[in-house]
Amino acid sequence: MDTFTNIRQIELPKILDERGNLSVIEEETHIPFQIKRIYWIYDVPGGEIRGSHAFRHTEEFIVALSGSFDVILHDGIKEVKYALSRSYYGLYIPRLTWRRIENFSTNSLAIILASGEYREEEYIRDFDAFLGSVT
Ligand code: TYD
Protein backbone atom coordinates (compact mmCIF):
# COMPACT_ATOMS: atom_id res chain seq x y z
CA MET A 1 0.00 0.00 0.00
CA ASP A 2 1.46 3.37 -0.92
CA THR A 3 0.19 5.83 1.64
CA PHE A 4 3.25 8.02 1.16
CA THR A 5 1.87 9.87 -1.84
CA ASN A 6 -0.74 11.40 0.47
CA ILE A 7 1.70 12.89 2.93
CA ARG A 8 2.06 16.56 2.20
CA GLN A 9 2.86 19.94 3.60
CA ILE A 10 -0.07 22.30 3.28
CA GLU A 11 0.33 26.06 3.21
CA LEU A 12 -2.38 27.75 5.25
CA PRO A 13 -3.89 31.18 4.63
CA LYS A 14 -1.78 33.96 6.11
CA ILE A 15 -3.48 37.30 6.59
CA LEU A 16 -0.69 39.80 6.99
CA ASP A 17 -1.49 42.74 9.23
CA GLU A 18 0.70 45.34 10.82
CA ARG A 19 -1.20 44.57 14.06
CA GLY A 20 0.02 40.97 13.80
CA ASN A 21 -0.53 38.11 11.36
CA LEU A 22 -3.40 35.64 11.35
CA SER A 23 -3.68 32.12 9.96
CA VAL A 24 -6.64 29.76 9.88
CA ILE A 25 -7.59 26.10 9.38
CA GLU A 26 -11.07 25.03 8.27
CA GLU A 27 -11.83 21.32 8.25
CA GLU A 28 -12.36 19.87 4.77
CA THR A 29 -11.23 23.17 3.21
CA HIS A 30 -7.57 23.38 4.18
CA ILE A 31 -7.19 19.84 5.55
CA PRO A 32 -8.83 16.73 4.07
CA PHE A 33 -10.75 15.51 7.15
CA GLN A 34 -13.23 16.52 9.84
CA ILE A 35 -11.56 17.52 13.10
CA LYS A 36 -12.59 15.33 16.04
CA ARG A 37 -9.78 16.20 18.43
CA ILE A 38 -7.08 18.80 19.00
CA TYR A 39 -4.10 18.30 21.26
CA TRP A 40 -0.78 20.03 21.69
CA ILE A 41 2.71 19.16 22.81
CA TYR A 42 4.72 21.72 24.77
CA ASP A 43 7.39 22.09 27.46
CA VAL A 44 9.40 19.35 25.77
CA PRO A 45 12.79 18.93 27.48
CA GLY A 46 15.81 19.11 25.17
CA GLY A 47 16.58 15.87 23.34
CA GLU A 48 13.19 14.21 23.98
CA ILE A 49 11.35 12.26 21.29
CA ARG A 50 7.55 12.02 21.01
CA GLY A 51 5.43 9.71 18.90
CA SER A 52 7.06 6.48 17.68
CA HIS A 53 3.79 4.93 16.61
CA ALA A 54 1.24 4.82 13.80
CA PHE A 55 -2.56 5.02 13.84
CA ARG A 56 -4.81 2.42 12.26
CA HIS A 57 -7.39 4.93 10.99
CA THR A 58 -6.67 8.36 12.41
CA GLU A 59 -5.37 11.10 10.11
CA GLU A 60 -3.53 14.04 11.61
CA PHE A 61 -2.35 17.52 10.73
CA ILE A 62 0.58 19.01 12.66
CA VAL A 63 1.56 22.67 12.84
CA ALA A 64 4.55 24.21 14.60
CA LEU A 65 2.65 27.11 16.19
CA SER A 66 5.85 28.22 17.87
CA GLY A 67 9.48 27.20 17.57
CA SER A 68 10.56 24.23 15.48
CA PHE A 69 10.81 20.44 15.46
CA ASP A 70 11.33 17.58 13.02
CA VAL A 71 8.65 15.07 12.05
CA ILE A 72 10.09 11.82 10.71
CA LEU A 73 7.60 9.73 8.76
CA HIS A 74 7.83 6.13 7.55
CA ASP A 75 5.33 4.52 5.20
CA GLY A 76 6.69 1.01 5.63
CA ILE A 77 9.16 1.41 2.77
CA LYS A 78 11.01 4.65 3.27
CA GLU A 79 11.57 7.41 5.77
CA VAL A 80 11.30 11.15 5.13
CA LYS A 81 12.04 14.03 7.50
CA TYR A 82 10.03 17.25 7.56
CA ALA A 83 11.38 20.24 9.48
CA LEU A 84 8.44 22.32 10.72
CA SER A 85 9.08 25.88 11.84
CA ARG A 86 6.30 28.07 10.40
CA SER A 87 2.86 28.62 11.92
CA TYR A 88 1.29 28.91 8.44
CA TYR A 89 2.48 25.49 7.21
CA GLY A 90 1.21 22.14 8.42
CA LEU A 91 2.02 18.53 7.70
CA TYR A 92 -0.79 16.16 6.72
CA ILE A 93 -0.18 12.59 7.94
CA PRO A 94 -2.48 9.88 6.56
CA ARG A 95 -3.44 6.75 8.49
CA LEU A 96 -0.90 3.95 8.77
CA THR A 97 2.12 6.25 8.82
CA TRP A 98 4.78 5.71 11.46
CA ARG A 99 5.81 9.05 13.00
CA ARG A 100 8.42 10.32 15.37
CA ILE A 101 8.77 13.95 16.47
CA GLU A 102 12.15 15.16 17.70
CA ASN A 103 14.64 18.00 17.79
CA PHE A 104 12.17 20.30 19.59
CA SER A 105 13.48 23.83 20.03
CA THR A 106 13.10 25.61 23.35
CA ASN A 107 9.51 26.79 23.89
CA SER A 108 8.25 24.99 20.79
CA LEU A 109 4.55 24.30 20.53
CA ALA A 110 3.12 21.56 18.30
CA ILE A 111 -0.61 21.58 17.68
CA ILE A 112 -2.12 18.40 16.26
CA LEU A 113 -5.55 18.13 14.70
CA ALA A 114 -6.87 14.58 14.53
CA SER A 115 -9.69 12.92 12.59
CA GLY A 116 -10.65 10.66 15.49
CA GLU A 117 -11.11 10.65 19.25
CA TYR A 118 -8.34 9.25 21.44
CA ARG A 119 -8.50 5.46 21.63
CA GLU A 120 -5.51 3.37 22.63
CA GLU A 121 -6.68 0.61 20.21
CA GLU A 122 -5.93 3.07 17.37
CA TYR A 123 -2.21 2.93 18.16
CA ILE A 124 0.32 0.60 16.56
CA ARG A 125 3.27 1.00 18.90
CA ASP A 126 5.46 -1.82 17.62
CA PHE A 127 7.43 -1.00 14.47
CA ASP A 128 7.53 -4.61 13.22
CA ALA A 129 3.76 -4.90 13.70
CA PHE A 130 3.42 -1.63 11.74
CA LEU A 131 5.54 -3.02 8.90
CA GLY A 132 3.35 -6.12 8.88
CA SER A 133 0.19 -4.04 8.57
CA VAL A 134 1.35 -1.94 5.60
CA THR A 135 3.23 -4.49 3.49
P1 TYD B 1 0.95 9.50 23.12
O1 TYD B 1 0.07 9.71 21.95
O2 TYD B 1 1.53 8.11 23.33
O3 TYD B 1 2.15 10.53 23.12
P2 TYD B 1 3.23 10.83 21.99
O4 TYD B 1 3.02 12.24 21.59
O5 TYD B 1 4.56 10.66 22.59
O6 TYD B 1 3.00 9.88 20.89
O7 TYD B 1 0.15 9.94 24.41
C1 TYD B 1 0.79 10.08 25.67
C2 TYD B 1 -0.24 9.85 26.76
O8 TYD B 1 -1.28 10.83 26.68
C3 TYD B 1 -0.91 8.48 26.68
O9 TYD B 1 -0.91 7.90 27.95
C4 TYD B 1 -2.32 8.76 26.27
C5 TYD B 1 -2.56 10.21 26.59
N1 TYD B 1 -3.37 10.90 25.56
C6 TYD B 1 -4.70 11.14 25.81
O10 TYD B 1 -5.25 10.81 26.88
N2 TYD B 1 -5.45 11.76 24.83
C7 TYD B 1 -4.91 12.13 23.64
O11 TYD B 1 -5.61 12.71 22.76
C8 TYD B 1 -3.52 11.86 23.39
C9 TYD B 1 -2.88 12.25 22.09
C10 TYD B 1 -2.80 11.25 24.38
Coordinates of N, CA and C and ligand atoms in Angstrom, one line a residue:
M1 N 0.9 -1.2 0.0 CA 0.0 0.0 0.0 C 0.9 1.3 0.0
D2 N 0.6 2.2 -0.9 CA 1.5 3.4 -0.9 C 0.7 4.5 -0.3
T3 N 0.8 4.7 1.0 CA 0.2 5.8 1.6 C 1.0 7.1 1.5
F4 N 2.3 6.9 1.1 CA 3.3 8.0 1.2 C 2.9 9.2 0.2
T5 N 2.2 8.8 -0.9 CA 1.9 9.9 -1.8 C 0.9 10.9 -1.2
N6 N 0.2 10.5 -0.1 CA -0.7 11.4 0.5 C -0.1 12.3 1.5
I7 N 1.1 12.0 2.0 CA 1.7 12.9 2.9 C 2.0 14.2 2.2
R8 N 1.7 15.3 2.9 CA 2.1 16.6 2.2 C 2.1 17.7 3.2
Q9 N 2.9 18.7 2.8 CA 2.9 19.9 3.6 C 1.8 20.8 3.0
I10 N 1.0 21.5 3.8 CA -0.1 22.3 3.3 C 0.2 23.7 3.8
E11 N 0.2 24.7 2.8 CA 0.3 26.1 3.2 C -1.0 26.6 3.6
L12 N -1.1 27.2 4.7 CA -2.4 27.8 5.2 C -2.5 29.2 4.9
P13 N -3.7 29.7 4.9 CA -3.9 31.2 4.6 C -3.1 32.0 5.7
K14 N -2.5 33.1 5.2 CA -1.8 34.0 6.1 C -2.3 35.4 5.8
I15 N -2.9 36.0 6.8 CA -3.5 37.3 6.6 C -2.5 38.3 7.3
L16 N -1.7 38.9 6.4 CA -0.7 39.8 7.0 C -1.3 41.1 7.5
D17 N -0.9 41.5 8.6 CA -1.5 42.7 9.2 C -0.4 43.4 10.1
E18 N -0.3 44.7 10.0 CA 0.7 45.3 10.8 C 0.4 45.2 12.3
R19 N -0.8 44.8 12.7 CA -1.2 44.6 14.1 C -0.8 43.2 14.5
G20 N -0.3 42.4 13.5 CA 0.0 41.0 13.8 C -0.6 40.1 12.8
N21 N 0.0 39.0 12.4 CA -0.5 38.1 11.4 C -1.5 37.1 11.9
L22 N -2.4 36.6 11.0 CA -3.4 35.6 11.4 C -3.4 34.5 10.3
S23 N -3.5 33.3 10.8 CA -3.7 32.1 10.0 C -4.9 31.3 10.4
V24 N -5.4 30.4 9.6 CA -6.6 29.8 9.9 C -6.7 28.4 9.3
I25 N -7.4 27.4 9.9 CA -7.6 26.1 9.4 C -9.1 25.8 9.4
E26 N -9.7 25.5 8.3 CA -11.1 25.0 8.3 C -11.0 23.6 7.9
E27 N -11.8 22.8 8.6 CA -11.8 21.3 8.3 C -12.4 21.1 6.9
E28 N -11.9 20.2 6.1 CA -12.4 19.9 4.8 C -12.2 21.0 3.7
T29 N -11.6 22.1 4.2 CA -11.2 23.2 3.2 C -9.7 23.2 3.1
H30 N -9.0 23.3 4.2 CA -7.6 23.4 4.2 C -6.9 22.0 4.5
I31 N -7.7 21.2 5.2 CA -7.2 19.8 5.5 C -8.3 18.9 5.1
P32 N -7.9 17.6 4.7 CA -8.8 16.7 4.1 C -9.6 15.8 5.0
F33 N -9.9 16.3 6.3 CA -10.7 15.5 7.2 C -11.5 16.4 8.1
Q34 N -12.5 15.8 8.8 CA -13.2 16.5 9.8 C -12.4 16.4 11.1
I35 N -12.4 17.5 11.9 CA -11.6 17.5 13.1 C -12.4 17.0 14.3
K36 N -11.9 15.9 14.9 CA -12.6 15.3 16.0 C -11.9 15.7 17.3
R37 N -10.6 16.0 17.2 CA -9.8 16.2 18.4 C -8.6 17.1 18.1
I38 N -8.3 17.9 19.1 CA -7.1 18.8 19.0 C -6.3 18.6 20.3
Y39 N -5.0 18.3 20.1 CA -4.1 18.3 21.3 C -2.8 19.0 20.9
W40 N -2.0 19.3 21.9 CA -0.8 20.0 21.7 C 0.3 19.5 22.6
I41 N 1.5 19.6 22.1 CA 2.7 19.2 22.8 C 3.6 20.4 23.1
Y42 N 4.0 20.5 24.3 CA 4.7 21.7 24.8 C 5.6 21.4 26.0
D43 N 6.5 22.3 26.3 CA 7.4 22.1 27.5 C 8.2 20.8 27.3
V44 N 8.6 20.6 26.0 CA 9.4 19.3 25.8 C 10.9 19.6 26.2
P45 N 11.4 18.8 27.1 CA 12.8 18.9 27.5 C 13.7 18.6 26.3
G46 N 14.9 19.3 26.3 CA 15.8 19.1 25.2 C 16.1 17.6 24.9
G47 N 16.2 17.2 23.7 CA 16.6 15.9 23.3 C 15.5 14.8 23.4
E48 N 14.3 15.2 23.9 CA 13.2 14.2 24.0 C 12.6 13.9 22.6
I49 N 12.0 12.7 22.5 CA 11.4 12.3 21.3 C 9.9 11.9 21.6
R50 N 9.0 12.4 20.8 CA 7.5 12.0 21.0 C 7.1 11.1 19.8
G51 N 6.0 10.5 20.0 CA 5.4 9.7 18.9 C 6.0 8.3 18.9
S52 N 6.6 7.9 17.8 CA 7.1 6.5 17.7 C 5.9 5.5 17.7
H53 N 5.0 5.8 16.8 CA 3.8 4.9 16.6 C 3.1 5.3 15.3
A54 N 2.1 4.5 14.9 CA 1.2 4.8 13.8 C -0.2 4.7 14.3
F55 N -1.1 5.2 13.5 CA -2.6 5.0 13.8 C -3.2 4.2 12.8
R56 N -4.1 3.3 13.2 CA -4.8 2.4 12.3 C -5.7 3.2 11.3
H57 N -6.4 4.2 11.8 CA -7.4 4.9 11.0 C -7.2 6.4 11.1
T58 N -6.7 6.9 12.2 CA -6.7 8.4 12.4 C -5.7 9.1 11.5
E59 N -6.2 10.2 10.9 CA -5.4 11.1 10.1 C -5.1 12.3 11.0
E60 N -3.9 12.9 10.8 CA -3.5 14.0 11.6 C -2.9 15.2 10.8
F61 N -2.9 16.3 11.4 CA -2.3 17.5 10.7 C -1.6 18.2 11.8
I62 N -0.3 18.4 11.6 CA 0.6 19.0 12.7 C 1.1 20.4 12.2
V63 N 1.0 21.3 13.1 CA 1.6 22.7 12.8 C 2.5 23.1 14.0
A64 N 3.6 23.6 13.6 CA 4.6 24.2 14.6 C 4.1 25.6 14.9
L65 N 3.2 25.8 15.9 CA 2.7 27.1 16.2 C 3.7 28.0 16.7
S66 N 4.7 27.4 17.3 CA 5.8 28.2 17.9 C 7.1 27.3 17.8
G67 N 8.2 27.9 17.6 CA 9.5 27.2 17.6 C 9.6 26.2 16.4
S68 N 10.3 25.2 16.6 CA 10.6 24.2 15.5 C 10.8 22.8 16.0
F69 N 10.5 21.8 15.2 CA 10.8 20.4 15.5 C 10.8 19.7 14.1
D70 N 11.3 18.4 14.2 CA 11.3 17.6 13.0 C 10.3 16.5 13.2
V71 N 9.6 16.2 12.1 CA 8.6 15.1 12.0 C 9.2 14.1 11.1
I72 N 9.5 12.9 11.6 CA 10.1 11.8 10.7 C 9.0 10.8 10.4
L73 N 8.7 10.6 9.2 CA 7.6 9.7 8.8 C 8.1 8.5 8.0
H74 N 7.5 7.4 8.2 CA 7.8 6.1 7.6 C 6.5 5.5 7.0
D75 N 6.5 5.1 5.8 CA 5.3 4.5 5.2 C 5.4 3.0 5.1
G76 N 6.5 2.5 5.7 CA 6.7 1.0 5.6 C 7.8 0.7 4.6
I77 N 8.1 1.6 3.8 CA 9.2 1.4 2.8 C 10.3 2.4 3.0
K78 N 9.9 3.7 3.1 CA 11.0 4.6 3.3 C 10.7 5.7 4.3
E79 N 11.7 6.4 4.7 CA 11.6 7.4 5.8 C 11.9 8.8 5.2
V80 N 11.1 9.8 5.6 CA 11.3 11.2 5.1 C 11.2 12.1 6.3
K81 N 12.1 13.1 6.4 CA 12.0 14.0 7.5 C 11.5 15.4 7.1
Y82 N 10.6 15.9 7.8 CA 10.0 17.3 7.6 C 10.4 18.1 8.7
A83 N 11.0 19.3 8.4 CA 11.4 20.2 9.5 C 10.3 21.3 9.5
L84 N 9.5 21.4 10.6 CA 8.4 22.3 10.7 C 8.9 23.5 11.6
S85 N 8.7 24.7 11.1 CA 9.1 25.9 11.8 C 8.2 27.1 11.5
R86 N 7.1 26.9 10.8 CA 6.3 28.1 10.4 C 4.9 27.8 10.8
S87 N 4.2 28.8 11.4 CA 2.9 28.6 11.9 C 1.8 28.6 10.8
Y88 N 2.2 28.9 9.6 CA 1.3 28.9 8.4 C 1.5 27.7 7.5
Y89 N 2.3 26.7 8.0 CA 2.5 25.5 7.2 C 2.2 24.3 8.1
G90 N 1.5 23.3 7.6 CA 1.2 22.1 8.4 C 1.6 20.9 7.6
L91 N 1.7 19.8 8.3 CA 2.0 18.5 7.7 C 0.8 17.6 7.8
Y92 N 0.3 17.1 6.7 CA -0.8 16.2 6.7 C -0.2 14.7 6.8
I93 N -0.7 14.0 7.7 CA -0.2 12.6 7.9 C -1.4 11.6 7.8
P94 N -1.4 10.8 6.7 CA -2.5 9.9 6.6 C -2.4 8.7 7.6
R95 N -3.4 7.9 7.6 CA -3.4 6.7 8.5 C -2.3 5.8 8.1
L96 N -1.9 4.9 9.0 CA -0.9 3.9 8.8 C 0.4 4.6 8.3
T97 N 0.8 5.6 9.0 CA 2.1 6.2 8.8 C 2.8 6.3 10.2
W98 N 4.0 5.7 10.2 CA 4.8 5.7 11.5 C 5.4 7.1 11.6
R99 N 5.3 7.7 12.8 CA 5.8 9.0 13.0 C 6.6 9.1 14.3
R100 N 7.6 10.0 14.2 CA 8.4 10.3 15.4 C 8.6 11.8 15.3
I101 N 8.6 12.5 16.4 CA 8.8 13.9 16.5 C 9.9 14.2 17.4
E102 N 10.9 14.9 16.9 CA 12.1 15.2 17.7 C 12.8 16.5 17.4
N103 N 13.9 16.8 18.0 CA 14.6 18.0 17.8 C 13.8 19.2 18.1
F104 N 13.0 19.2 19.2 CA 12.2 20.3 19.6 C 13.1 21.5 20.0
S105 N 12.8 22.7 19.6 CA 13.5 23.8 20.0 C 12.9 24.3 21.4
T106 N 13.6 25.1 22.1 CA 13.1 25.6 23.4 C 11.8 26.4 23.1
N107 N 10.8 26.1 24.0 CA 9.5 26.8 23.9 C 8.7 26.5 22.6
S108 N 9.0 25.3 22.0 CA 8.3 25.0 20.8 C 6.9 24.5 21.2
L109 N 5.9 24.7 20.3 CA 4.5 24.3 20.5 C 4.0 23.6 19.3
A110 N 3.7 22.3 19.4 CA 3.1 21.6 18.3 C 1.6 21.4 18.5
I111 N 0.8 21.8 17.6 CA -0.6 21.6 17.7 C -0.9 20.5 16.7
I112 N -1.8 19.5 17.1 CA -2.1 18.4 16.3 C -3.6 18.3 16.2
L113 N -4.1 18.3 15.0 CA -5.6 18.1 14.7 C -5.7 16.7 14.3
A114 N -6.7 16.0 14.8 CA -6.9 14.6 14.5 C -8.3 14.3 14.0
S115 N -8.4 13.3 13.2 CA -9.7 12.9 12.6 C -10.5 12.0 13.5
G116 N -9.9 11.6 14.6 CA -10.6 10.7 15.5 C -10.4 11.0 17.0
E117 N -11.3 10.5 17.8 CA -11.1 10.7 19.2 C -9.9 9.8 19.7
Y118 N -9.4 10.1 20.9 CA -8.3 9.3 21.4 C -8.8 7.9 21.8
R119 N -8.2 6.9 21.3 CA -8.5 5.5 21.6 C -7.2 4.7 21.5
E120 N -6.8 4.1 22.6 CA -5.5 3.4 22.6 C -5.5 2.3 21.6
E121 N -6.6 1.7 21.2 CA -6.7 0.6 20.2 C -6.3 1.1 18.8
E122 N -6.3 2.5 18.7 CA -5.9 3.1 17.4 C -4.4 3.0 17.1
Y123 N -3.7 2.8 18.3 CA -2.2 2.9 18.2 C -1.6 1.6 17.7
I124 N -0.6 1.7 16.8 CA 0.3 0.6 16.6 C 1.6 1.1 17.1
R125 N 2.1 0.5 18.2 CA 3.3 1.0 18.9 C 4.5 0.2 18.6
D126 N 4.3 -0.9 17.9 CA 5.5 -1.8 17.6 C 5.8 -1.7 16.1
F127 N 7.1 -1.3 15.9 CA 7.4 -1.0 14.5 C 7.3 -2.2 13.6
D128 N 7.7 -3.4 14.1 CA 7.5 -4.6 13.2 C 6.1 -4.9 12.9
A129 N 5.2 -4.7 13.9 CA 3.8 -4.9 13.7 C 3.2 -3.9 12.7
F130 N 3.8 -2.7 12.7 CA 3.4 -1.6 11.7 C 3.8 -2.1 10.3
L131 N 5.1 -2.6 10.2 CA 5.5 -3.0 8.9 C 4.7 -4.1 8.4
G132 N 4.2 -5.0 9.3 CA 3.4 -6.1 8.9 C 2.0 -5.7 8.4
S133 N 1.5 -4.5 8.9 CA 0.2 -4.0 8.6 C 0.2 -3.2 7.3
V134 N 1.3 -2.8 6.8 CA 1.4 -1.9 5.6 C 2.0 -2.7 4.4
T135 N 2.6 -3.8 4.6 CA 3.2 -4.5 3.5 C 2.5 -5.8 3.2
Ligands
TYD1 P1 0.9 9.5 23.1 O1 0.1 9.7 21.9 O2 1.5 8.1 23.3 O3 2.1 10.5 23.1 P2 3.2 10.8 22.0 O4 3.0 12.2 21.6 O5 4.6 10.7 22.6 O6 3.0 9.9 20.9 O7 0.2 9.9 24.4 C1 0.8 10.1 25.7 C2 -0.2 9.8 26.8 O8 -1.3 10.8 26.7 C3 -0.9 8.5 26.7 O9 -0.9 7.9 27.9 C4 -2.3 8.8 26.3 C5 -2.6 10.2 26.6 N1 -3.4 10.9 25.6 C6 -4.7 11.1 25.8 O10 -5.2 10.8 26.9 N2 -5.4 11.8 24.8 C7 -4.9 12.1 23.6 O11 -5.6 12.7 22.8 C8 -3.5 11.9 23.4 C9 -2.9 12.2 22.1 C10 -2.8 11.2 24.4

